[in-house]
Amino acid sequence: MCCEACGVGQRKAWVFGFGTFFAVIGLVMLIFWKDIADSIKRNNLVLKVGSEAYNNWVEAPIPIYLEFHMFNWTNPEEIRNHKVKPHFVEMGPYVFLEKHLKQNITFYENNTVSYFEKRTWFFDEQLSGGSLDDMLTAAHVITATVADEMRHRNKFIKKVVNFMLNREGGELYTTKTVREWIFEGYKDKLIDFLNLFNTTKINIPYKRFGWLVDRNGSAEYDGLFTIHTGVDDMAHLGSLTHWNLKNETGFYSAPCGTVNGTTGDLFPPNLHAQQEITIFATDACRYMNLAPNGTIEKYGLTGYNWIGTTETLDSGENFPNQKCFCDPSIDECPKTGVVECKKCRNNAPIYASFPHFHLADPSYVNAVSGLKPDANKHSFNLAIEPITGIPLEVNGRLQINMMIQPDNDFDIYRDVPKFLMPMFWFDQVAVLDKKLADKAKLVINLGDYGYYIGTPLLSVGAIFFIVGIVLTVTKRWKRMPNDDEDMLTT
């Protein structure tokens, strides 16, 4: 660049040219890089074919586990001894690796996308605290469903149903293996009779009973979801617009029946620390609001944490705006911390709560023995990295309960106490791994790279300009030989 063969003009061109080049690139990085980075982030976070978010959304890139904690009823024969509480022993956990795969993906012009989600579970014996062949005693769900549906019928019909229950397999409780209770299901004499009887008055829409029977490997079971892609507005990314092509669930009156929130695996970026998060729980056929609760650290990422509160599963007792979650046709609304799910669960007297009746009215846990609510073990937690909307850690915990109540028209339920029986609780666990955490850091810090690169480039450009100006002022562009050199050449 500054060789003797170069003239003064060439040397100036090189110095000021390089100064201009580095200065312009540096200024561009400082001025425009943030917008460029935001565009790159946006293109990778929205749901469109080929984006990073789309690929991770179609098939979950991290392991998800579903833990079942089953309740074994140890003293059913003492149900009519009102001095003895029903006692339950928690068994498990029975841990299943859960695979998610979106199917039948259809994009629409209004920037929404519909899909089914196929979920498949594989038992992990190593992580489990028991065998699927463990025997477990619990209430007979079909008998309880029939009795509940017939509760307000006239005496004659109830006498007929009572006769049928006594002759055709009605029971207060039954003992089956854990595998039968969860996925495999079991054949039942009462189910066979009701299917043969074929009446619309008692609708039992299955041939085997199991809490998740016919669900393993099914894409249609959870229904058809329609969500925002975020292409037109990132603030709506992942939010549900329809479930099974409807914007109302049909299980609760408005606004409680509104399809609302996210499915729990996709959230918009730029979340605020104090805003509520709403998720839609298909197992309860309703949305649930989670409240902010501090921060967590995971692989160098800081996430906001949201938890279930007393409002989350309230049916109007403490939060009047949630009164619509109580079905006016039932005898009484559940107390706080418990929600009724009968219509959602084929009219079975099913109620949802947090595990061990955490945050629920004390009357529920006091009616039984063996349960010990613990916020550390039983709270619903969701931690999200706020800039990208990527979940860092999920513990989605809910408990399924069944109402047992006396009815003197049915021999099976004569003189039994009224209480909410815990059947099982589950914990859906997902934790971000280091590989995805590193990708998230790259996205988060992308906007800063313009400053880190632009500032040194601008400085190098400035140095070239300063050198050029100094050489111009001192007229040193052309090297002058010294006197000794002149003497040697004469």
XYZ file of C-alpha atoms in Angstrom:
490
model
C 0.000 0.000 0.000
C 2.794 2.420 0.838
C 5.523 0.954 -1.275
C 8.041 3.203 -3.002
C 6.462 2.452 -6.354
C 3.166 4.020 -5.249
C 2.671 7.678 -5.949
C 1.268 10.203 -3.465
C -2.189 10.030 -5.036
C -2.289 6.275 -4.791
C -1.226 6.356 -1.149
C -3.959 8.876 -0.299
C -6.510 6.760 -2.156
C -5.543 3.652 -0.192
C -5.572 5.365 3.238
C -8.775 7.403 2.801
C -10.386 4.538 0.868
C -9.829 2.083 3.682
C -10.936 4.704 6.215
C -14.141 5.292 4.298
C -14.773 1.563 3.873
C -14.398 0.707 7.558
C -16.257 3.840 8.708
C -19.231 3.192 6.410
C -19.492 -0.476 7.405
C -19.222 0.499 11.079
C -21.903 3.181 10.753
C -24.208 0.806 8.895
C -23.773 -1.783 11.627
C -24.469 0.781 14.353
C -27.433 2.434 12.652
C -29.176 -0.337 10.754
C -28.123 -3.602 12.398
C -30.819 -3.519 15.090
C -33.527 -3.411 12.434
C -31.779 -6.155 10.477
C -31.459 -8.273 13.626
C -35.120 -7.703 14.524
C -36.091 -8.850 11.035
C -33.935 -11.980 11.362
C -35.441 -12.739 14.791
C -38.951 -12.161 13.554
C -38.481 -14.446 10.554
C -37.231 -17.204 12.835
C -39.870 -16.808 15.562
C -43.028 -16.656 13.431
C -44.786 -19.809 12.310
C -44.019 -20.278 8.658
C -42.549 -23.212 6.804
C -38.777 -23.258 7.183
C -38.474 -20.990 10.218
C -36.690 -22.198 13.341
C -39.881 -21.801 15.374
C -41.872 -23.836 12.864
C -39.429 -26.742 12.922
C -39.398 -26.824 16.740
C -43.190 -26.469 16.859
C -43.946 -29.326 14.441
C -41.951 -31.797 16.517
C -40.836 -30.922 20.031
C -36.994 -30.850 20.070
C -36.661 -31.550 23.793
C -37.817 -34.554 25.829
C -41.205 -34.151 27.487
C -42.261 -36.462 30.299
C -45.695 -37.205 31.689
C -45.660 -38.385 35.294
C -48.700 -40.130 36.737
C -49.202 -40.196 40.495
C -52.022 -42.631 41.260
C -54.078 -42.726 44.463
C -54.770 -46.145 45.985
C -57.905 -46.274 48.150
C -56.845 -48.472 51.066
C -60.044 -48.687 53.161
C -63.087 -48.784 50.853
C -64.808 -51.358 53.052
C -65.034 -48.733 55.823
C -66.826 -46.171 53.656
C -69.967 -46.283 55.848
C -68.038 -45.858 59.085
C -68.303 -42.104 59.403
C -65.664 -42.077 62.104
C -63.041 -43.190 59.578
C -61.973 -40.978 56.708
C -61.325 -42.498 53.283
C -57.568 -43.065 53.158
C -55.387 -42.758 50.067
C -51.787 -43.709 49.391
C -49.984 -42.072 46.478
C -48.295 -44.540 44.122
C -45.706 -43.857 41.460
C -44.668 -41.809 39.723
C -45.303 -43.783 36.546
C -43.239 -41.883 34.002
C -43.841 -41.806 30.255
C -41.716 -40.181 27.575
C -44.116 -38.008 25.574
C -43.634 -37.319 21.865
C -45.473 -34.462 20.119
C -46.033 -34.252 16.381
C -48.245 -31.721 14.586
C -50.266 -33.198 11.737
C -52.717 -32.006 9.062
C -51.124 -28.547 9.197
C -53.112 -26.021 7.157
C -52.196 -22.341 6.754
C -54.882 -19.723 6.056
C -54.807 -16.283 4.472
C -55.782 -14.595 7.749
C -52.410 -15.606 9.235
C -53.709 -18.537 11.242
C -52.838 -22.221 11.057
C -54.860 -25.282 12.065
C -53.485 -28.662 13.086
C -53.984 -31.873 15.011
C -51.387 -32.875 17.563
C -50.418 -36.522 17.780
C -49.135 -37.434 21.209
C -47.452 -40.754 21.862
C -46.302 -42.071 25.222
C -43.608 -44.627 26.042
C -43.253 -46.021 29.549
C -39.865 -45.298 31.153
C -39.302 -47.938 33.807
C -35.961 -46.433 34.876
C -37.493 -43.091 35.843
C -40.623 -44.596 37.352
C -41.310 -45.400 40.977
C -43.405 -48.469 40.289
C -44.517 -51.069 37.777
C -47.471 -50.816 35.422
C -48.574 -54.140 36.906
C -49.047 -52.591 40.359
C -52.590 -53.180 41.611
C -54.638 -50.113 42.477
C -58.061 -49.691 44.060
C -60.245 -46.712 43.220
C -63.890 -45.802 42.763
C -65.807 -47.516 39.976
C -66.121 -44.628 37.548
C -68.930 -46.043 35.384
C -71.173 -46.755 38.391
C -70.546 -43.260 39.741
C -71.364 -41.760 36.326
C -74.650 -43.657 36.010
C -75.716 -42.757 39.549
C -74.858 -39.100 38.999
C -76.759 -38.891 35.716
C -79.833 -40.500 37.297
C -79.678 -38.556 40.561
C -82.590 -36.240 39.790
C -84.814 -38.756 37.993
C -88.104 -39.902 39.450
C -88.247 -42.727 41.973
C -89.467 -45.340 39.521
C -86.627 -44.802 37.064
C -84.099 -44.812 39.882
C -85.485 -48.148 41.163
C -84.982 -49.614 37.696
C -81.444 -48.237 37.511
C -80.691 -49.505 41.021
C -81.816 -53.001 39.987
C -79.654 -52.779 36.885
C -76.584 -51.648 38.863
C -77.002 -54.479 41.371
C -77.352 -57.137 38.667
C -75.113 -55.913 35.847
C -71.790 -55.107 37.475
C -72.296 -51.870 39.393
C -69.684 -51.453 42.126
C -68.565 -48.856 44.623
C -64.910 -49.575 43.848
C -62.718 -51.816 41.710
C -59.117 -53.014 41.671
C -57.129 -53.038 38.435
C -53.512 -52.739 37.314
C -52.006 -49.314 36.760
C -51.617 -50.031 33.042
C -55.371 -50.700 32.834
C -56.226 -47.545 34.752
C -54.102 -45.305 32.504
C -53.774 -46.263 28.819
C -54.857 -49.845 28.197
C -58.281 -49.655 29.799
C -60.237 -52.631 31.115
C -63.325 -54.532 30.034
C -66.247 -53.993 32.370
C -69.519 -55.859 32.753
C -71.489 -52.657 33.331
C -70.024 -51.004 30.217
C -70.946 -54.072 28.155
C -74.508 -53.990 29.438
C -74.957 -50.251 28.822
C -73.606 -50.571 25.284
C -76.041 -53.432 24.694
C -78.863 -51.476 26.338
C -78.084 -48.586 23.959
C -79.976 -45.759 25.640
C -79.384 -42.052 25.153
C -80.353 -41.483 28.784
C -77.047 -42.966 29.945
C -74.322 -42.226 27.437
C -71.155 -44.299 27.895
C -69.175 -43.628 24.672
C -66.498 -46.297 25.065
C -66.104 -50.056 25.275
C -63.228 -50.087 27.752
C -62.516 -47.723 30.612
C -59.118 -46.126 31.202
C -58.249 -42.534 31.948
C -56.370 -42.166 28.636
C -57.745 -45.134 26.730
C -57.630 -44.652 22.927
C -55.515 -41.540 23.410
C -51.998 -42.924 22.976
C -50.924 -42.337 19.381
C -54.141 -40.526 18.442
C -53.949 -37.240 16.540
C -57.655 -36.388 16.786
C -58.242 -37.015 20.504
C -57.285 -33.542 21.719
C -59.155 -31.907 18.857
C -58.360 -29.512 16.026
C -56.524 -26.352 17.071
C -56.362 -23.070 15.164
C -53.781 -20.515 16.281
C -52.195 -17.255 15.117
C -48.927 -17.601 13.207
C -47.609 -14.194 14.304
C -46.872 -13.179 10.695
C -49.041 -10.041 10.915
C -48.611 -9.382 14.640
C -46.020 -11.108 16.819
C -48.015 -10.237 19.945
C -50.629 -12.818 18.867
C -48.172 -15.618 18.083
C -49.529 -18.933 19.342
C -52.836 -17.592 20.648
C -55.836 -19.839 20.032
C -58.664 -18.627 17.837
C -60.664 -21.863 17.505
C -60.877 -25.333 19.003
C -62.628 -27.900 16.834
C -63.566 -25.066 14.447
C -65.425 -23.149 17.185
C -64.442 -20.117 19.239
C -66.616 -21.343 22.135
C -66.070 -24.658 23.921
C -69.769 -25.298 24.517
C -69.025 -26.491 28.060
C -69.365 -23.155 29.872
C -71.351 -19.993 29.270
C -69.604 -16.880 27.942
C -67.054 -15.529 28.624
C -65.790 -18.647 30.442
C -66.520 -20.809 27.421
C -64.370 -18.685 25.129
C -61.461 -20.431 23.453
C -58.618 -18.389 24.858
C -54.888 -18.451 25.598
C -52.211 -20.688 24.108
C -51.799 -24.449 24.010
C -48.748 -24.117 26.236
C -45.981 -24.839 23.740
C -45.781 -21.523 21.856
C -45.695 -18.003 23.283
C -45.196 -14.548 21.780
C -41.864 -12.735 22.287
C -41.305 -9.626 24.406
C -43.359 -10.748 27.395
C -43.686 -8.440 30.390
C -42.806 -9.487 33.926
C -46.171 -8.448 35.382
C -48.595 -9.683 32.732
C -50.784 -12.758 33.175
C -50.311 -15.830 30.997
C -53.366 -17.744 29.796
C -53.180 -21.362 28.697
C -55.948 -23.569 27.337
C -56.174 -26.965 29.054
C -57.971 -29.541 26.914
C -58.202 -31.935 29.886
C -60.425 -29.391 31.643
C -61.928 -27.909 28.427
C -61.188 -24.405 29.661
C -58.563 -21.714 29.906
C -56.489 -21.070 33.012
C -54.822 -17.826 34.043
C -51.347 -17.976 35.565
C -49.836 -15.158 37.624
C -46.222 -13.880 37.522
C -43.989 -15.186 40.282
C -40.368 -14.033 40.052
C -37.620 -15.337 37.789
C -35.508 -18.456 37.266
C -32.077 -19.088 35.713
C -31.419 -21.893 33.234
C -28.152 -22.296 31.256
C -27.398 -18.592 31.559
C -30.900 -17.536 30.483
C -33.234 -15.605 32.764
C -36.887 -16.542 32.546
C -40.048 -15.128 34.051
C -41.989 -17.654 36.109
C -45.776 -17.970 36.150
C -47.764 -20.112 38.598
C -51.296 -21.248 39.268
C -53.014 -19.229 42.005
C -56.281 -19.288 43.935
C -57.851 -17.512 40.954
C -56.761 -20.138 38.421
C -59.249 -22.815 39.524
C -61.949 -20.671 41.100
C -65.593 -20.915 40.054
C -66.810 -17.597 41.372
C -66.465 -18.031 45.136
C -63.591 -15.555 45.449
C -63.472 -14.179 41.896
C -67.001 -13.277 40.709
C -65.864 -12.859 37.087
C -65.334 -16.648 37.007
C -68.848 -17.531 38.180
C -69.629 -18.680 34.643
C -67.328 -21.664 35.180
C -70.012 -23.078 37.478
C -72.720 -25.067 35.703
C -76.080 -23.763 36.988
C -77.605 -27.230 36.560
C -75.472 -28.829 39.299
C -76.537 -28.871 42.936
C -73.831 -26.515 44.148
C -70.743 -24.829 42.777
C -67.444 -26.284 43.911
C -65.508 -24.302 46.448
C -62.369 -22.436 45.461
C -59.508 -24.493 44.051
C -61.763 -27.074 42.396
C -63.520 -26.886 39.011
C -66.312 -29.077 37.670
C -65.573 -30.887 34.378
C -68.626 -33.149 33.915
C -69.634 -32.018 30.431
C -66.006 -32.118 29.326
C -65.555 -35.698 30.594
C -68.602 -37.480 29.137
C -70.825 -36.461 32.074
C -68.725 -38.344 34.627
C -68.700 -36.510 38.000
C -65.114 -35.369 37.409
C -63.537 -32.334 39.052
C -60.081 -30.881 38.556
C -57.795 -29.309 41.144
C -54.127 -28.853 41.810
C -52.413 -31.966 43.267
C -53.305 -32.846 46.854
C -55.892 -30.013 46.739
C -53.110 -27.427 46.816
C -54.694 -23.936 47.122
C -58.171 -25.477 47.388
C -60.708 -24.930 50.155
C -59.479 -26.866 53.248
C -62.716 -28.866 53.402
C -61.553 -31.030 50.476
C -58.288 -32.229 51.993
C -59.875 -32.490 55.460
C -62.507 -34.927 54.164
C -59.860 -37.569 53.396
C -56.564 -38.750 54.849
C -53.185 -39.336 53.215
C -52.912 -36.074 51.259
C -50.396 -33.352 52.123
C -50.442 -30.244 49.893
C -46.964 -28.853 49.242
C -46.393 -25.786 47.055
C -42.934 -27.025 46.018
C -44.298 -30.348 44.766
C -47.829 -29.488 43.669
C -47.892 -26.009 42.130
C -48.426 -25.375 38.428
C -45.273 -23.661 37.083
C -44.377 -22.229 33.704
C -41.067 -20.403 33.099
C -40.531 -18.530 29.822
C -37.589 -16.604 28.402
C -39.380 -13.279 27.787
C -37.485 -11.934 24.743
C -37.979 -15.019 22.557
C -41.049 -16.543 24.239
C -39.240 -19.901 24.528
C -40.359 -22.034 27.527
C -37.450 -22.772 29.845
C -39.158 -25.089 32.301
C -42.671 -26.475 32.568
C -44.395 -28.340 35.376
C -48.012 -28.603 34.293
C -49.692 -30.217 37.292
C -53.371 -31.058 37.666
C -55.316 -33.571 39.720
C -58.389 -35.483 38.575
C -61.004 -36.151 41.250
C -64.413 -37.799 41.331
C -67.379 -36.772 43.440
C -68.775 -39.442 45.744
C -72.076 -38.579 47.394
C -74.862 -40.432 49.164
C -78.070 -41.418 47.405
C -80.456 -43.680 49.293
C -82.169 -44.742 46.069
C -79.032 -46.610 45.039
C -77.884 -49.436 47.291
C -74.249 -48.880 46.347
C -74.298 -45.246 47.532
C -76.635 -45.558 50.510
C -75.210 -43.911 53.621
C -71.813 -43.071 52.141
C -70.249 -39.689 53.008
C -70.034 -36.919 50.453
C -66.447 -36.202 49.511
C -64.221 -35.500 46.525
C -62.132 -38.582 45.823
C -58.613 -38.001 44.442
C -58.053 -40.409 41.542
C -54.641 -39.345 40.197
C -52.550 -36.320 39.418
C -50.145 -35.755 36.585
C -47.122 -33.584 35.956
C -46.173 -32.703 32.389
C -42.461 -31.910 32.601
C -40.364 -30.172 29.960
C -36.971 -28.533 30.502
C -34.954 -26.611 27.920
C -31.640 -28.290 27.070
C -28.262 -26.566 26.649
C -28.290 -26.805 22.839
C -31.557 -24.874 22.557
C -30.441 -22.502 25.290
C -27.370 -21.591 23.222
C -29.587 -20.940 20.186
C -31.832 -18.744 22.314
C -28.811 -16.745 23.525
C -27.781 -16.180 19.912
C -31.210 -14.773 19.098
C -31.325 -12.660 22.248
C -27.871 -11.135 21.664
C -28.233 -10.733 17.911
C -29.105 -7.045 18.179
C -25.961 -6.320 20.229
C -23.630 -7.674 17.587
C -24.061 -4.491 15.559
C -22.569 -2.487 18.424
C -19.803 -4.995 19.140
C -18.739 -5.144 15.455
C -19.713 -1.649 14.313
C -17.799 0.237 17.014
C -14.374 -1.372 16.271
C -14.901 -0.952 12.515
C -15.801 2.709 12.950
C -12.721 3.135 15.161
C -10.442 1.545 12.534
C -11.930 3.833 9.901
C -11.331 6.849 12.134
C -7.705 5.806 12.642
C -7.149 5.656 8.875
C -8.653 9.150 8.501
C -6.515 10.535 11.333
C -3.353 9.045 9.785
C -4.295 10.496 6.405
C -4.966 13.946 7.836
C -1.695 13.933 9.837
C 0.303 12.908 6.759
C -1.438 15.620 4.742
C -0.775 18.363 7.319
C 2.874 17.337 7.805
C 3.346 16.758 4.077
C 4.815 13.344 4.787
C 3.030 11.380 2.022
C 6.391 11.154 0.096
C 9.359 9.811 2.083
C 12.317 12.328 1.986
C 15.896 10.879 1.958
C 18.229 12.097 4.742
C 21.567 13.796 4.255
C 23.624 10.655 4.789
C 21.813 8.976 1.975
C 22.451 12.009 -0.319
C 26.196 11.864 0.387
C 26.392 8.173 -0.420
C 24.674 8.610 -3.771
C 26.946 11.527 -4.980
